[in-house]
Amino acid sequence: MWNIVSVLLAVGLLTVLIAWGKVQPLLAFVIAAIVAALLLGMPAAKIPGAIEKGIGDLLGSLVVVICLGAVFGKLIADSGAARQIAASLIGKTGPARIPVAMTVTGFVVGLPLYYNVGFVLMVPLIFSLVQQSGRPAVALGMPLLAGLSIAHGFLPPHPSATALVVAVHADMGKTLLYGLAVAIPTLIIAGPVFAMSLKNIRAEPAPMFRNAQPVETTPPGTFNCFATALLPVVLLAALTLVTLVRPDLAAPLAFFSNPLVVMLVSYFVAIWTLGLAQGRTLAQVMQGAQEALREIAPILLIIAGAGALKQVLIDSGVSAELGAQLATLPVPPLLLGWSVATLIRICLGSATVAGVTAAGVVGPLVQSSGCDPNLMVLAVGAGSLMCSHVNDSGFWMFKEYFGLSLKDTFRSWSLMETLVGVFGLLFVLLLSLFVR
């Protein structure tokens, strides 16, 4: 019993340090890990080694993939490919189907771009379309932002999903395929369907967007933009399907289906198709890569800190004990994983922190319960998006960019994120009936 209380105290301390004390997450995780180790009776001499091992083990298999995802997404943004994708989809569907175009745009652009980058990049487009169409800004923009959020929370190579894959020993390719099956129906409900209830919410856009005009640039060709942006998803999904249909090819294709290799190949292709072939120099392309790596550093530090706490729980033996006790509860393991992530999300605000912190708790649960680890990644991802409120940076970005009251922000943004979390879980549970 004391072990469980010790874990709760450590997580409570982590919450206080980040949410109230505004302590940098890596430092907060390390402090919480040390306190947890002492409470759990670990020898003091072994605590630094456990922390270092946890950080190294988790980052060692993630850092290159996440960094490649960051520089790949930055190139998609800087080249104009993301805007070209959006313009193409909106142009093809026509004015009557703008909500459908916005939904697809958010999801497609969200696959290669990290959430904050996609948000800042797409908001000017949203207000430009508001001026052209006369539609309410919140109802018009919500499907696009829902697509960005779902891709961020559910799908590799986004940081939280990627870290969860490693933590629970899931398969990146299968998680992506299952994630697409869950994400699409969830997006339809939380995006265009939910947006129909938001038509009476009036936005007061930030001054910089009140006279938004389309950016006058010459982007790459439409096919080039789509093909390059979706290349890592297509490669990973196709290679996974091939190995599922032909298990005998798993060993020969192991190198090419590795996420690191997939992301590296995709980035090299993007350097040519969106960079050098468009007249940009290699130095200009690499400048964007340097900026992306600076932007991704805080997320890597969060993941590193979560690895430290996770290793302390493993080395102290409480992780296996907690997993065994959770497995005896009369609650489906996937629901338990979702609940843990939801609780941390409500306390800490960050979806990334919620996902990677929950991984340390649900990892042993996956082993003791025998549930599908790929589905656990998605269940935790759904929980990590729940109930966005005043401690979430996304909440304030949406409120300030759209000029909404707190009431309308809760009514629109917070409810959208909650719908994503609830229906994401429901579709994961439904998918679990067919995946054995």
XYZ file of C-alpha atoms in Angstrom:
436
model
C 0.000 0.000 0.000
C 2.843 2.393 0.870
C 4.321 1.904 -2.606
C 1.121 3.085 -4.253
C 0.899 6.060 -1.892
C 4.517 6.925 -2.727
C 3.756 6.956 -6.459
C 0.723 9.168 -5.889
C 2.789 11.563 -3.780
C 5.476 11.743 -6.485
C 2.909 12.431 -9.220
C 1.230 14.988 -6.958
C 4.581 16.714 -6.435
C 5.161 16.701 -10.190
C 1.773 18.337 -10.695
C 2.447 21.044 -8.125
C 5.913 21.806 -9.501
C 4.737 22.171 -13.120
C 1.214 23.557 -12.736
C 1.705 25.834 -9.720
C 5.450 26.382 -9.431
C 6.002 26.711 -13.212
C 9.170 24.603 -12.839
C 10.741 23.499 -16.122
C 9.314 19.989 -16.774
C 12.672 18.163 -16.969
C 13.681 19.508 -13.554
C 10.235 18.718 -12.160
C 10.431 15.136 -13.418
C 13.920 14.622 -11.975
C 12.889 16.021 -8.580
C 9.764 13.852 -8.560
C 11.840 10.808 -9.551
C 14.299 11.385 -6.693
C 11.477 11.843 -4.176
C 9.738 8.708 -5.465
C 12.966 6.692 -5.218
C 13.556 7.789 -1.620
C 9.968 7.072 -0.603
C 10.167 3.645 -2.233
C 13.326 2.776 -0.324
C 15.813 2.704 -3.209
C 19.450 2.977 -2.055
C 20.555 6.578 -2.525
C 23.695 5.512 -4.416
C 21.564 3.852 -7.128
C 19.189 6.739 -7.735
C 21.399 8.830 -10.103
C 22.172 5.753 -12.183
C 18.482 4.892 -12.515
C 17.662 8.434 -13.619
C 20.457 8.463 -16.194
C 19.466 5.050 -17.500
C 15.821 6.061 -17.836
C 16.693 9.198 -19.753
C 19.136 7.374 -22.022
C 16.908 4.384 -22.739
C 13.870 6.423 -23.693
C 15.647 9.144 -25.640
C 18.078 6.748 -27.279
C 15.395 5.178 -29.435
C 13.368 8.340 -29.975
C 15.584 11.355 -30.406
C 16.513 10.837 -34.064
C 12.948 9.977 -35.150
C 11.447 12.967 -33.331
C 14.131 15.351 -34.599
C 13.686 14.106 -38.155
C 9.942 14.612 -37.785
C 10.569 18.181 -36.640
C 12.887 19.136 -39.516
C 10.618 17.366 -42.020
C 7.590 19.298 -40.789
C 9.523 22.564 -40.790
C 10.442 22.041 -44.435
C 6.795 21.309 -45.288
C 5.839 24.600 -43.616
C 8.653 26.804 -44.931
C 8.339 25.624 -48.527
C 4.683 26.639 -48.740
C 3.603 23.013 -49.198
C 1.189 23.134 -46.238
C -0.606 26.197 -47.622
C -0.663 24.685 -51.092
C -2.293 21.533 -49.712
C -4.913 23.652 -47.944
C -5.607 25.814 -50.984
C -5.898 22.782 -53.240
C -8.350 20.961 -50.993
C -10.501 24.053 -50.517
C -10.441 24.814 -54.235
C -11.452 21.255 -55.172
C -14.422 21.020 -52.797
C -15.928 24.427 -53.529
C -17.655 26.927 -51.211
C -20.517 24.600 -50.288
C -18.159 21.970 -48.851
C -15.653 24.189 -47.073
C -16.148 22.339 -43.722
C -15.152 19.080 -45.418
C -12.112 20.731 -46.985
C -11.088 22.232 -43.646
C -11.401 18.848 -41.944
C -9.218 17.089 -44.494
C -6.769 19.998 -44.520
C -6.296 19.896 -40.758
C -5.660 16.177 -40.763
C -3.343 16.081 -43.787
C -1.349 19.121 -42.663
C -1.306 17.759 -39.098
C 0.389 14.524 -40.141
C 3.812 16.097 -40.836
C 3.497 19.289 -38.735
C 3.654 19.553 -34.969
C 0.535 21.073 -33.472
C 1.770 24.559 -32.549
C 3.425 24.990 -35.949
C 0.302 23.862 -37.773
C -1.909 26.122 -35.649
C 0.114 29.271 -36.276
C 0.500 28.415 -39.954
C -3.204 27.738 -40.608
C -4.879 30.497 -38.563
C -4.211 33.211 -41.192
C -5.749 30.898 -43.796
C -8.839 30.443 -41.619
C -9.436 34.198 -41.285
C -8.751 34.762 -44.955
C -11.511 32.251 -45.769
C -13.789 33.892 -43.198
C -13.505 37.164 -45.111
C -14.091 35.476 -48.462
C -17.012 33.258 -47.416
C -18.667 35.248 -44.630
C -18.886 32.128 -42.467
C -18.453 32.280 -38.672
C -14.763 31.934 -37.823
C -15.120 29.390 -35.000
C -17.429 27.092 -36.968
C -15.178 27.382 -40.031
C -11.895 26.817 -38.205
C -12.873 24.107 -35.733
C -12.745 21.168 -38.205
C -9.211 22.156 -39.232
C -8.000 22.542 -35.647
C -9.619 19.239 -34.670
C -7.640 17.539 -37.435
C -4.405 19.081 -36.175
C -5.150 18.004 -32.598
C -6.065 14.419 -33.458
C -2.945 13.903 -35.565
C -0.856 15.365 -32.729
C -2.341 13.131 -30.040
C -2.850 9.831 -31.851
C -0.331 9.329 -34.600
C 3.419 8.752 -34.923
C 5.827 10.416 -35.572
C 4.379 13.028 -33.215
C 6.371 13.047 -29.953
C 3.810 11.737 -27.454
C 2.617 8.870 -29.658
C 6.188 7.974 -30.593
C 7.288 7.930 -26.946
C 4.290 5.788 -26.011
C 5.106 3.275 -28.758
C 8.549 2.759 -27.253
C 7.355 2.749 -23.632
C 4.742 0.006 -24.087
C 6.713 -1.923 -26.759
C 4.180 -1.331 -29.515
C 4.803 -1.441 -33.257
C 5.044 1.955 -34.946
C 3.501 0.800 -38.214
C 0.557 -1.015 -36.632
C -0.061 1.899 -34.292
C -0.215 4.208 -37.302
C -2.674 1.951 -39.151
C -4.891 1.483 -36.103
C -4.570 5.188 -35.375
C -5.882 6.119 -38.814
C -8.858 3.785 -38.289
C -9.647 5.509 -34.991
C -8.752 9.060 -35.986
C -10.954 9.394 -39.084
C -14.381 8.701 -37.477
C -13.344 10.673 -34.391
C -12.409 13.614 -36.593
C -15.759 13.540 -38.416
C -17.654 13.806 -35.112
C -15.400 16.338 -33.355
C -14.772 18.343 -36.528
C -17.522 19.156 -39.052
C -20.413 17.593 -37.095
C -19.589 19.419 -33.870
C -18.798 22.623 -35.767
C -22.448 22.868 -36.854
C -23.336 23.711 -33.239
C -20.866 26.622 -33.117
C -22.371 28.927 -35.747
C -23.701 31.373 -33.161
C -20.294 31.943 -31.524
C -18.885 35.215 -32.767
C -15.140 35.686 -32.889
C -13.182 38.919 -32.582
C -9.936 37.998 -34.365
C -6.621 39.332 -33.203
C -5.887 42.652 -34.991
C -3.240 41.090 -37.207
C -5.883 38.824 -38.780
C -8.767 41.272 -39.263
C -7.566 42.109 -42.753
C -5.849 38.804 -43.464
C -4.760 38.313 -47.038
C -3.459 35.164 -48.712
C 0.315 34.932 -48.722
C 1.658 35.707 -52.173
C 4.255 33.045 -52.793
C 5.006 30.529 -55.490
C 4.628 27.142 -53.767
C 5.681 23.791 -55.194
C 3.251 21.874 -57.371
C 0.164 20.361 -55.764
C 1.094 16.729 -56.424
C 4.593 17.378 -55.160
C 3.212 18.871 -51.925
C 0.805 16.026 -51.231
C 3.242 13.283 -52.190
C 6.067 14.669 -50.090
C 3.978 15.540 -47.010
C 2.328 12.115 -46.915
C 5.427 10.115 -47.856
C 6.393 8.942 -44.322
C 2.809 7.862 -43.579
C 2.478 6.038 -46.898
C 5.857 4.299 -46.563
C 5.302 3.191 -42.980
C 1.733 2.033 -43.602
C 2.583 0.229 -46.848
C 5.575 -1.618 -45.402
C 3.548 -2.634 -42.350
C 0.723 -3.964 -44.531
C 3.202 -5.928 -46.639
C 4.692 -7.601 -43.568
C 1.213 -8.385 -42.209
C 0.175 -10.037 -45.469
C 3.570 -11.673 -46.061
C 5.184 -12.388 -42.648
C 8.099 -14.060 -44.441
C 9.136 -10.620 -45.726
C 9.349 -9.109 -42.246
C 13.052 -9.883 -41.822
C 14.173 -8.693 -45.312
C 12.151 -5.467 -44.915
C 13.073 -4.822 -41.270
C 15.653 -2.191 -42.170
C 13.407 -0.281 -44.588
C 10.358 -0.391 -42.293
C 12.246 1.019 -39.324
C 10.740 4.455 -38.459
C 14.191 6.045 -38.355
C 14.944 4.914 -41.912
C 11.457 5.916 -43.110
C 11.800 9.416 -41.685
C 15.352 9.798 -42.996
C 14.336 8.773 -46.532
C 11.293 11.080 -46.377
C 13.424 14.013 -45.276
C 16.009 13.453 -48.004
C 13.213 13.337 -50.584
C 11.723 16.557 -49.151
C 15.087 18.318 -49.291
C 15.110 17.706 -53.032
C 11.423 18.077 -53.966
C 10.599 21.064 -51.717
C 14.053 22.598 -51.415
C 16.743 22.120 -54.030
C 14.329 21.519 -56.914
C 12.544 24.785 -56.026
C 15.726 26.835 -56.297
C 16.592 26.924 -52.610
C 20.158 26.232 -51.560
C 21.120 23.479 -49.166
C 22.226 26.139 -46.676
C 18.756 27.697 -46.737
C 17.106 24.327 -46.154
C 19.449 23.541 -43.291
C 18.713 26.896 -41.671
C 15.110 25.779 -41.289
C 16.323 22.491 -39.816
C 18.326 24.347 -37.176
C 15.248 26.358 -36.181
C 13.152 23.184 -35.962
C 15.655 21.487 -33.682
C 15.617 24.489 -31.355
C 11.825 24.315 -31.247
C 11.725 20.578 -30.521
C 14.275 20.713 -27.687
C 11.700 21.421 -24.924
C 9.656 18.384 -25.967
C 12.728 16.153 -25.902
C 13.459 17.367 -22.375
C 9.918 16.476 -21.289
C 10.332 12.975 -22.706
C 13.719 12.659 -21.009
C 12.222 13.583 -17.646
C 9.407 11.093 -18.058
C 11.997 8.406 -18.779
C 13.751 9.191 -15.480
C 10.558 8.775 -13.439
C 9.602 5.655 -15.355
C 12.977 3.980 -14.644
C 12.734 4.719 -10.919
C 9.335 3.028 -10.839
C 10.782 0.023 -12.676
C 13.954 -0.337 -10.595
C 12.072 0.018 -7.318
C 9.727 -2.815 -8.310
C 6.614 -0.704 -7.835
C 5.930 -0.589 -11.576
C 5.318 -4.346 -11.771
C 3.323 -4.237 -8.526
C 1.188 -1.379 -9.787
C 0.598 -3.138 -13.095
C -0.498 -6.326 -11.340
C -2.878 -4.433 -9.070
C -4.381 -2.426 -11.916
C -4.879 -5.637 -13.911
C -7.082 -7.034 -11.109
C -9.486 -4.086 -11.252
C -12.838 -4.850 -12.929
C -12.113 -2.219 -15.586
C -10.818 -2.813 -19.120
C -7.066 -2.026 -19.334
C -7.612 0.380 -22.208
C -10.092 2.363 -20.125
C -7.609 2.429 -17.244
C -4.856 3.766 -19.495
C -7.216 6.422 -20.852
C -8.257 7.405 -17.305
C -4.659 7.804 -16.122
C -3.810 10.039 -19.085
C -7.008 12.061 -18.623
C -6.265 12.711 -14.961
C -2.713 13.859 -15.733
C -3.960 16.006 -18.621
C -6.471 17.770 -16.361
C -3.784 18.384 -13.734
C -0.882 19.394 -15.972
C -2.463 20.723 -19.173
C 0.116 19.512 -21.694
C -1.002 16.611 -23.890
C 2.622 15.581 -24.428
C 3.369 15.526 -20.691
C 0.149 13.620 -20.014
C 0.950 10.979 -22.618
C 4.573 10.301 -21.685
C 3.843 10.414 -17.937
C 0.989 7.940 -18.279
C 3.320 5.618 -20.197
C 5.311 4.909 -17.034
C 2.142 3.772 -15.269
C 0.431 1.789 -18.035
C 3.572 0.080 -19.377
C 3.458 -2.756 -16.819
C -0.331 -2.883 -17.167
C 0.070 -3.820 -20.824
C 2.366 -6.716 -19.900
C 0.256 -7.990 -16.991
C -3.095 -7.709 -18.759
C -2.018 -8.880 -22.207
C -3.889 -6.079 -23.992
C -2.748 -4.905 -27.405
C 0.037 -2.327 -26.859
C -0.808 -0.540 -30.109
C -4.336 0.088 -28.876
C -2.998 1.213 -25.497
C -0.981 3.921 -27.275
C -4.202 5.184 -28.870
C -6.229 4.965 -25.649
C -3.621 6.967 -23.747
C -3.401 9.396 -26.674
C -7.167 9.951 -26.499
C -6.972 10.559 -22.756
C -4.106 13.005 -23.182
C -6.362 15.286 -25.257
C -9.286 15.360 -22.821
C -10.685 18.426 -21.055
C -8.335 21.138 -22.282
C -8.725 24.115 -19.968
C -6.834 27.084 -18.523
C -3.560 25.222 -17.877
C -3.199 24.219 -21.550
C -1.323 26.535 -23.904
C -3.575 25.438 -26.775
C -6.607 26.738 -24.874
C -5.107 30.232 -24.650
C -3.812 30.245 -28.216
C -7.319 29.491 -29.482
C -8.947 32.054 -27.165
C -6.590 34.905 -28.035
C -6.270 34.255 -31.768
C -10.063 34.039 -32.162
C -10.812 36.772 -29.594
C -13.292 34.703 -27.572
C -14.581 34.958 -24.018
C -13.655 32.229 -21.549
C -17.210 30.903 -21.749
C -17.115 30.563 -25.535
C -13.630 29.030 -25.423
C -14.877 26.323 -23.037
C -17.984 25.888 -25.181
C -15.963 25.402 -28.365
C -12.321 24.452 -27.836
C -12.590 22.525 -24.554
C -15.670 20.633 -25.712
C -14.013 19.744 -29.035
C -10.972 18.298 -27.243
C -13.242 16.360 -24.880
C -15.206 14.928 -27.811
C -11.894 13.846 -29.355
C -10.923 12.090 -26.123
C -14.275 10.392 -25.538
C -14.974 9.221 -29.080
C -11.319 8.336 -29.582
C -11.624 5.934 -26.646
C -14.935 4.538 -27.900
C -13.481 3.758 -31.319
C -10.374 2.223 -29.729
C -12.602 -0.071 -27.632
C -14.617 -0.922 -30.739
C -11.464 -1.696 -32.693
C -10.247 -3.931 -29.847
C -13.163 -6.283 -30.607
C -11.670 -7.007 -34.036
C -7.932 -6.936 -33.234
C -6.581 -10.119 -31.670
